[in-house]
Tab-separated table of C-alpha atoms in Angstrom:
chain	number	residue	atom	x	y	z
W	14	UNK	CA	-20.142	-58.699	-3.045
W	15	UNK	CA	-19.649	-56.840	-6.230
W	16	UNK	CA	-16.304	-55.166	-7.108
W	17	UNK	CA	-15.862	-51.577	-7.382
W	18	UNK	CA	-16.096	-50.570	-11.082
W	19	UNK	CA	-13.306	-48.319	-12.649
W	20	UNK	CA	-14.358	-45.322	-11.767
W	21	UNK	CA	-14.771	-45.901	-8.119
W	22	UNK	CA	-11.323	-47.532	-8.231
W	23	UNK	CA	-10.211	-44.596	-10.053
W	24	UNK	CA	-11.732	-42.117	-7.424
W	25	UNK	CA	-9.818	-44.275	-4.617
W	26	UNK	CA	-6.330	-43.811	-6.283
W	27	UNK	CA	-6.464	-47.494	-7.144
W	28	UNK	CA	-5.770	-46.703	-11.217
W	29	UNK	CA	-4.322	-44.191	-12.902
W	30	UNK	CA	-2.428	-41.523	-10.782
W	31	UNK	CA	-3.250	-38.813	-12.553
W	32	UNK	CA	-5.587	-37.295	-9.570
W	33	UNK	CA	-2.870	-38.133	-7.128
W	34	UNK	CA	-0.154	-36.080	-9.533
W	35	UNK	CA	-2.435	-33.277	-9.770
W	36	UNK	CA	-2.969	-32.812	-5.927
W	37	UNK	CA	0.649	-33.508	-5.367
W	38	UNK	CA	1.586	-30.830	-7.898
W	39	UNK	CA	-1.063	-28.216	-6.287
W	40	UNK	CA	0.282	-28.615	-2.746
W	41	UNK	CA	3.646	-27.964	-4.307
W	42	UNK	CA	2.649	-24.973	-6.310
W	43	UNK	CA	0.574	-23.375	-3.232
W	44	UNK	CA	3.980	-24.144	-0.793
W	45	UNK	CA	6.214	-22.641	-3.113
W	46	UNK	CA	3.905	-19.532	-3.603
W	47	UNK	CA	3.638	-19.511	0.221
W	48	UNK	CA	7.545	-19.090	0.581
W	49	UNK	CA	7.852	-16.412	-2.089
W	50	UNK	CA	5.060	-14.269	-0.148
W	51	UNK	CA	6.960	-15.266	3.272
W	52	UNK	CA	10.119	-14.153	1.733
W	53	UNK	CA	9.353	-11.189	0.136
W	54	UNK	CA	7.289	-9.808	3.235
W	55	UNK	CA	10.167	-11.238	5.809
W	56	UNK	CA	13.081	-9.501	3.588
W	57	UNK	CA	11.233	-6.126	3.196
W	58	UNK	CA	10.510	-5.901	7.005
W	59	UNK	CA	14.054	-6.978	8.387
W	60	UNK	CA	15.438	-4.618	5.782
W	61	UNK	CA	13.285	-1.395	6.581
W	62	UNK	CA	15.368	1.584	7.105
W	63	UNK	CA	14.906	5.095	6.415
W	64	UNK	CA	16.389	6.441	3.233
W	65	UNK	CA	15.877	10.197	1.763
W	66	UNK	CA	13.286	10.524	4.039
W	67	UNK	CA	11.639	13.929	3.342
W	68	UNK	CA	12.476	15.787	6.587
W	69	UNK	CA	11.940	19.930	6.810
W	70	UNK	CA	14.208	22.100	9.116
W	71	UNK	CA	13.057	25.826	10.227
W	72	UNK	CA	15.458	28.374	12.026
W	73	UNK	CA	18.578	30.002	12.456
W	74	UNK	CA	20.979	29.171	10.007
W	75	UNK	CA	23.716	28.128	12.001
W	76	UNK	CA	21.209	25.794	14.062
W	77	UNK	CA	20.037	24.290	11.064
W	78	UNK	CA	23.585	23.527	9.548
W	79	UNK	CA	24.459	21.878	12.965
W	80	UNK	CA	21.308	19.601	12.758
W	81	UNK	CA	21.649	18.686	9.067
W	82	UNK	CA	25.453	17.862	9.883
W	83	UNK	CA	24.622	15.873	12.994
W	84	UNK	CA	21.740	13.962	10.875
W	85	UNK	CA	24.088	13.182	8.211
W	86	UNK	CA	26.803	11.680	10.824
W	87	UNK	CA	24.256	9.839	12.796
W	88	UNK	CA	22.301	8.432	9.677
W	89	UNK	CA	24.343	8.807	6.436
W	90	UNK	CA	21.539	9.041	3.525
W	91	UNK	CA	18.365	8.596	5.785
W	92	UNK	CA	17.004	11.797	5.184
W	93	UNK	CA	16.375	14.626	2.308
W	94	UNK	CA	16.371	17.871	4.199
W	95	UNK	CA	14.665	21.067	3.271
W	96	UNK	CA	15.699	23.939	5.130
W	97	UNK	CA	12.508	26.347	5.809
W	98	UNK	CA	11.960	30.357	6.582
W	99	UNK	CA	9.993	29.810	9.947
W	100	UNK	CA	7.775	27.724	12.183
W	101	UNK	CA	4.864	28.106	9.891
W	102	UNK	CA	6.584	26.857	6.982
W	103	UNK	CA	7.657	23.880	9.025
W	104	UNK	CA	4.163	23.153	10.033
W	105	UNK	CA	3.126	23.372	6.481
W	106	UNK	CA	5.592	21.071	5.077
W	107	UNK	CA	4.025	18.398	7.439
W	108	UNK	CA	0.202	18.836	6.847
W	109	UNK	CA	0.887	19.607	3.061
W	110	UNK	CA	2.349	16.060	2.819
W	111	UNK	CA	5.716	17.445	1.511
W	112	UNK	CA	7.715	16.092	4.747
W	113	UNK	CA	6.806	13.509	7.132
W	114	UNK	CA	7.897	15.737	9.990
W	115	UNK	CA	9.917	18.993	10.472
W	116	UNK	CA	12.078	20.382	13.318
W	117	UNK	CA	11.022	24.302	13.851
W	118	UNK	CA	14.612	25.978	16.254
W	119	UNK	CA	14.185	28.669	18.286
W	120	UNK	CA	16.469	30.479	21.007
W	121	UNK	CA	14.526	28.510	23.780
W	122	UNK	CA	14.402	25.218	21.883
W	123	UNK	CA	12.618	23.155	19.121
W	124	UNK	CA	9.670	21.554	18.158
W	125	UNK	CA	9.215	18.720	16.433
W	126	UNK	CA	6.140	18.075	14.068
W	127	UNK	CA	5.127	14.656	13.158
W	128	UNK	CA	2.076	13.243	11.248
W	129	UNK	CA	1.176	9.654	12.602
W	130	UNK	CA	-1.621	9.655	9.917
W	131	UNK	CA	0.759	9.324	7.172
W	132	UNK	CA	3.138	6.838	8.796
W	133	UNK	CA	3.144	5.766	12.405
W	134	UNK	CA	6.297	3.845	12.043
W	135	UNK	CA	8.356	7.278	10.811
W	136	UNK	CA	6.483	9.345	13.340
W	137	UNK	CA	7.473	6.807	15.900
W	138	UNK	CA	11.336	6.856	14.029
W	139	UNK	CA	11.796	10.382	13.968
W	140	UNK	CA	10.754	11.164	17.782
W	141	UNK	CA	13.535	8.661	18.494
W	142	UNK	CA	16.513	10.205	15.950
W	143	UNK	CA	15.735	13.660	15.788
W	144	UNK	CA	16.384	14.822	19.499
W	145	UNK	CA	19.733	12.713	19.957
W	146	UNK	CA	21.014	14.294	16.737
W	147	UNK	CA	19.934	17.941	17.369
W	148	UNK	CA	21.609	17.586	20.937
W	149	UNK	CA	25.301	16.836	19.325
W	150	UNK	CA	25.126	20.526	17.987
W	151	UNK	CA	22.855	21.806	20.746
W	152	UNK	CA	23.028	20.232	23.911
W	153	UNK	CA	20.755	22.451	25.737
W	154	UNK	CA	17.801	22.137	23.704
W	155	UNK	CA	14.870	20.985	24.991
W	156	UNK	CA	12.649	19.294	22.199
W	157	UNK	CA	8.844	19.470	22.126
W	158	UNK	CA	6.990	16.653	19.841
W	159	UNK	CA	3.854	17.667	18.593
W	160	UNK	CA	1.391	15.490	16.136
W	161	UNK	CA	-0.183	17.748	13.960
W	162	UNK	CA	-2.105	14.760	11.930
W	163	UNK	CA	-2.547	12.050	14.578
W	164	UNK	CA	-4.059	8.788	14.132
W	165	UNK	CA	-7.853	8.561	14.596
W	166	UNK	CA	-8.943	8.563	18.417
W	167	UNK	CA	-10.742	5.030	17.564
W	168	UNK	CA	-7.669	3.529	15.989
W	169	UNK	CA	-4.556	4.956	17.764
W	170	UNK	CA	-2.098	2.975	16.210
W	171	UNK	CA	-3.107	3.223	12.855
W	172	UNK	CA	-3.576	-0.521	12.054
W	173	UNK	CA	-6.988	-0.642	10.630
W	174	UNK	CA	-5.856	0.897	7.114
W	175	UNK	CA	-2.755	-1.150	6.292
W	176	UNK	CA	-4.488	-4.428	7.585
W	177	UNK	CA	-7.717	-3.821	5.608
W	178	UNK	CA	-5.557	-3.310	2.231
W	179	UNK	CA	-4.702	-7.033	2.397
W	180	UNK	CA	-8.300	-8.590	1.889
W	181	UNK	CA	-9.173	-5.288	-0.126
W	182	UNK	CA	-6.370	-6.901	-2.472
W	183	UNK	CA	-6.918	-10.476	-2.768
W	184	UNK	CA	-10.493	-9.965	-3.026
W	185	UNK	CA	-10.291	-7.628	-6.095
W	186	UNK	CA	-8.046	-10.263	-7.414
W	187	UNK	CA	-10.191	-13.145	-6.729
W	188	UNK	CA	-13.028	-10.976	-8.323
W	189	UNK	CA	-11.178	-9.711	-11.447
W	190	UNK	CA	-10.219	-13.181	-12.317
W	191	UNK	CA	-13.584	-14.561	-11.529
W	192	UNK	CA	-15.150	-12.292	-13.959
W	193	UNK	CA	-12.724	-12.411	-16.214
W	194	UNK	CA	-13.302	-16.230	-16.650
W	195	UNK	CA	-17.029	-16.255	-16.536
W	196	UNK	CA	-18.168	-13.181	-18.118
W	197	UNK	CA	-18.178	-13.921	-21.570
W	198	UNK	CA	-19.149	-10.721	-22.972
W	199	UNK	CA	-17.616	-7.111	-22.927
W	200	UNK	CA	-20.870	-5.548	-21.655
W	201	UNK	CA	-21.267	-8.005	-18.842
W	202	UNK	CA	-17.462	-7.831	-18.048
W	203	UNK	CA	-17.842	-3.838	-17.803
W	204	UNK	CA	-20.687	-4.399	-15.715
W	205	UNK	CA	-19.293	-6.684	-13.259
W	206	UNK	CA	-16.591	-4.784	-12.813
W	207	UNK	CA	-18.318	-1.720	-11.844
W	208	UNK	CA	-20.724	-3.342	-9.584
W	209	UNK	CA	-17.683	-5.196	-7.171
W	210	UNK	CA	-15.452	-1.920	-7.543
W	211	UNK	CA	-18.906	0.334	-6.072
W	212	UNK	CA	-19.766	-2.565	-3.663
W	213	UNK	CA	-16.057	-2.687	-2.235
W	214	UNK	CA	-15.759	1.017	-2.087
W	215	UNK	CA	-18.756	1.330	-0.264
W	216	UNK	CA	-18.866	-1.680	2.134
W	217	UNK	CA	-14.860	-0.903	3.059
W	218	UNK	CA	-15.578	2.394	3.715
W	219	UNK	CA	-18.702	1.314	5.615
W	220	UNK	CA	-16.260	-0.866	7.787
W	221	UNK	CA	-12.985	1.033	8.278
W	222	UNK	CA	-14.646	4.399	8.714
W	223	UNK	CA	-17.904	4.073	10.201
W	224	UNK	CA	-17.553	1.062	11.958
W	225	UNK	CA	-13.805	0.579	12.873
W	226	UNK	CA	-13.275	4.409	13.077
W	227	UNK	CA	-9.825	3.757	11.077
W	228	UNK	CA	-10.647	6.686	8.820
W	229	UNK	CA	-11.321	10.457	8.906
W	230	UNK	CA	-12.391	12.978	6.491
W	231	UNK	CA	-15.048	12.764	3.853
W	232	UNK	CA	-16.767	9.533	3.953
W	233	UNK	CA	-17.551	9.902	0.168
W	234	UNK	CA	-14.108	10.658	-0.896
W	235	UNK	CA	-12.703	7.717	1.050
W	236	UNK	CA	-15.177	5.872	-1.017
W	237	UNK	CA	-14.392	6.947	-4.131
W	238	UNK	CA	-10.617	6.195	-3.287
W	239	UNK	CA	-11.416	2.751	-2.695
W	240	UNK	CA	-13.627	2.346	-5.260
W	241	UNK	CA	-10.989	3.376	-7.567
W	242	UNK	CA	-8.586	0.903	-6.223
W	243	UNK	CA	-10.884	-1.702	-6.670
W	244	UNK	CA	-11.809	-1.236	-9.924
W	245	UNK	CA	-7.758	-0.777	-10.935
W	246	UNK	CA	-6.777	-4.095	-9.061
W	247	UNK	CA	-10.046	-6.247	-10.471
W	248	UNK	CA	-9.987	-4.736	-13.970
W	249	UNK	CA	-6.599	-5.764	-14.704
W	250	UNK	CA	-7.054	-9.417	-13.435
W	251	UNK	CA	-10.140	-9.586	-15.734
W	252	UNK	CA	-8.452	-8.065	-18.579
W	253	UNK	CA	-5.078	-10.462	-17.880
W	254	UNK	CA	-7.737	-13.533	-17.686
W	255	UNK	CA	-9.387	-12.017	-20.894
W	256	UNK	CA	-5.683	-12.036	-22.775
W	257	UNK	CA	-4.016	-15.154	-21.439
W	258	UNK	CA	-6.651	-17.320	-19.510
W	259	UNK	CA	-5.884	-18.733	-16.210
W	260	UNK	CA	-2.510	-17.655	-16.440
W	261	UNK	CA	-3.326	-13.842	-16.120
W	262	UNK	CA	-4.918	-14.720	-12.491
W	263	UNK	CA	-1.534	-15.805	-11.561
W	264	UNK	CA	0.095	-13.148	-13.084
W	265	UNK	CA	-2.245	-10.518	-11.555
W	266	UNK	CA	-1.528	-11.924	-8.047
W	267	UNK	CA	1.881	-11.846	-8.631
W	268	UNK	CA	2.265	-8.291	-9.126
W	269	UNK	CA	-0.288	-6.893	-7.250
W	270	UNK	CA	-0.340	-8.732	-4.215
W	271	UNK	CA	3.027	-11.089	-4.056
W	272	UNK	CA	5.456	-8.074	-5.086
W	273	UNK	CA	3.084	-4.931	-4.743
W	274	UNK	CA	2.135	-5.251	-1.204
W	275	UNK	CA	5.297	-6.083	0.786
W	276	UNK	CA	6.807	-3.454	-1.235
W	277	UNK	CA	3.990	-0.621	-0.951
W	278	UNK	CA	5.110	0.370	2.585
W	279	UNK	CA	1.685	0.522	3.347
W	280	UNK	CA	2.811	-1.071	7.160
W	281	UNK	CA	5.711	1.754	7.287
W	282	UNK	CA	6.308	4.018	4.645
W	283	UNK	CA	7.702	3.302	0.956
W	284	UNK	CA	11.192	5.088	2.075
W	285	UNK	CA	11.683	2.789	4.526
W	286	UNK	CA	11.287	-0.321	1.891
W	287	UNK	CA	14.869	-1.357	0.500
W	288	UNK	CA	15.589	0.469	-2.738
W	289	UNK	CA	14.256	0.703	-5.656
W	290	UNK	CA	11.376	-1.406	-4.655
W	291	UNK	CA	9.504	1.187	-2.663
W	292	UNK	CA	9.782	3.634	-5.139
W	293	UNK	CA	8.811	1.007	-8.133
W	294	UNK	CA	5.898	-0.122	-5.607
W	295	UNK	CA	4.154	3.330	-5.630
W	296	UNK	CA	3.405	2.566	-9.314
W	297	UNK	CA	1.610	-0.514	-8.671
W	298	UNK	CA	-2.189	-0.628	-7.147
W	299	UNK	CA	-1.694	-1.130	-3.341
W	300	UNK	CA	1.281	1.492	-3.284
W	301	UNK	CA	-0.837	3.884	-4.584
W	302	UNK	CA	-4.081	3.024	-2.809
W	303	UNK	CA	-2.072	3.409	0.408
W	304	UNK	CA	-0.620	6.789	-0.603
W	305	UNK	CA	-3.936	8.124	-2.311
W	306	UNK	CA	-6.188	6.828	0.817
W	307	UNK	CA	-3.966	8.346	3.504
W	308	UNK	CA	-3.408	11.903	2.059
W	309	UNK	CA	-7.481	12.350	1.168
W	310	UNK	CA	-8.543	11.153	4.615
W	311	UNK	CA	-6.233	12.676	6.866
W	312	UNK	CA	-4.539	15.413	4.722
W	313	UNK	CA	-7.624	16.868	2.653
W	314	UNK	CA	-6.053	15.280	-0.642
W	315	UNK	CA	-2.816	16.892	0.079
W	316	UNK	CA	-0.095	14.953	-2.493
W	317	UNK	CA	-2.736	12.708	-3.727
W	318	UNK	CA	-2.682	13.366	-7.519
W	319	UNK	CA	0.308	11.020	-8.639
W	320	UNK	CA	-1.115	8.191	-6.653
W	321	UNK	CA	-4.767	8.803	-7.705
W	322	UNK	CA	-3.235	9.228	-11.719
W	323	UNK	CA	-1.578	5.725	-11.285
W	324	UNK	CA	-4.836	4.060	-9.976
W	325	UNK	CA	-6.800	5.699	-12.988
W	326	UNK	CA	-4.024	4.425	-15.198
W	327	UNK	CA	-4.312	0.629	-13.791
W	328	UNK	CA	-8.089	0.818	-14.248
W	329	UNK	CA	-7.924	2.369	-17.804
W	330	UNK	CA	-5.432	-0.246	-19.122
W	331	UNK	CA	-7.393	-3.549	-17.162
W	332	UNK	CA	-10.561	-2.073	-18.968
W	333	UNK	CA	-9.069	-1.544	-21.963
W	334	UNK	CA	-7.521	-5.446	-22.021
W	335	UNK	CA	-10.991	-6.419	-20.813
W	336	UNK	CA	-12.576	-4.935	-23.995
W	337	UNK	CA	-9.759	-6.808	-26.413
W	338	UNK	CA	-11.303	-9.954	-26.384
W	339	UNK	CA	-15.103	-11.369	-25.810
W	340	UNK	CA	-17.446	-13.641	-26.906
W	341	UNK	CA	-20.953	-13.633	-27.698
W	342	UNK	CA	-22.829	-16.104	-25.338
W	343	UNK	CA	-25.207	-17.982	-27.489
W	344	UNK	CA	-28.297	-20.128	-26.367
W	345	UNK	CA	-28.128	-23.851	-25.691
W	346	UNK	CA	-29.864	-26.205	-27.951
């Protein structure tokens, strides 16, 4: 019987330990990345509490002042309260995304306006916290809760959008890295990024809005937001890979997903995320995508300009980096 050659022995782990070392190192890196991701998600969720949450109150001045004082006593620093003139202004504050909720006070009682589509977690928290605070100053007040912008009927808990952002983000980082590594010319990078972004926007909207029913509003507008988001994330990854090689893919994954997603407020609201991380995450693609898509899908685009600008800037910078370097593919032979 013939003895195994050197290559076979190396393949079986009998000679140099380099393959084994690489496997062990890869496993350790993956485990470390997993630990980091678990810590970031767990820490962000466990420290979730409202801070400077935009809230509006309308009604007679004594009653409004009493409510504001009660909120400060029960939840200091939790709300940034805007005092409004009347019920119409209170409703508009919610539907225009100037406040997550509003309380309209009258002689006979009070109406709490919420918008579950802006954040199911915040709407639930307001329903639980505002009536007790009101009763401190007005014990006899009866509070009626009205959801002005509810979640879609097919997705009453509003879970489909934050869940869908996970694969969209991961796939966009991966697509951008692959394009950066394999597309050797600037023209090919741009074409591949454009094709990926349009496909992602179209297919993701088809899945989330048409098949699942997790979005409302204009189909084309929602698809345009997701397209812009996919382009922003993928082009950033492509640009970093074009400049820094494979290390650029790691950096893009760390910034966009590992840091950007846990603090984005996609599953709650960024005002519930530990400070200052929630605010900073709004300048990253996931946080901006969540805000922009909710505004466009559920609020007719109200308060979407800033987040759309953030996505556009990420896309522009990513495309700019992608154009900095490039090589011409030469035919073999």
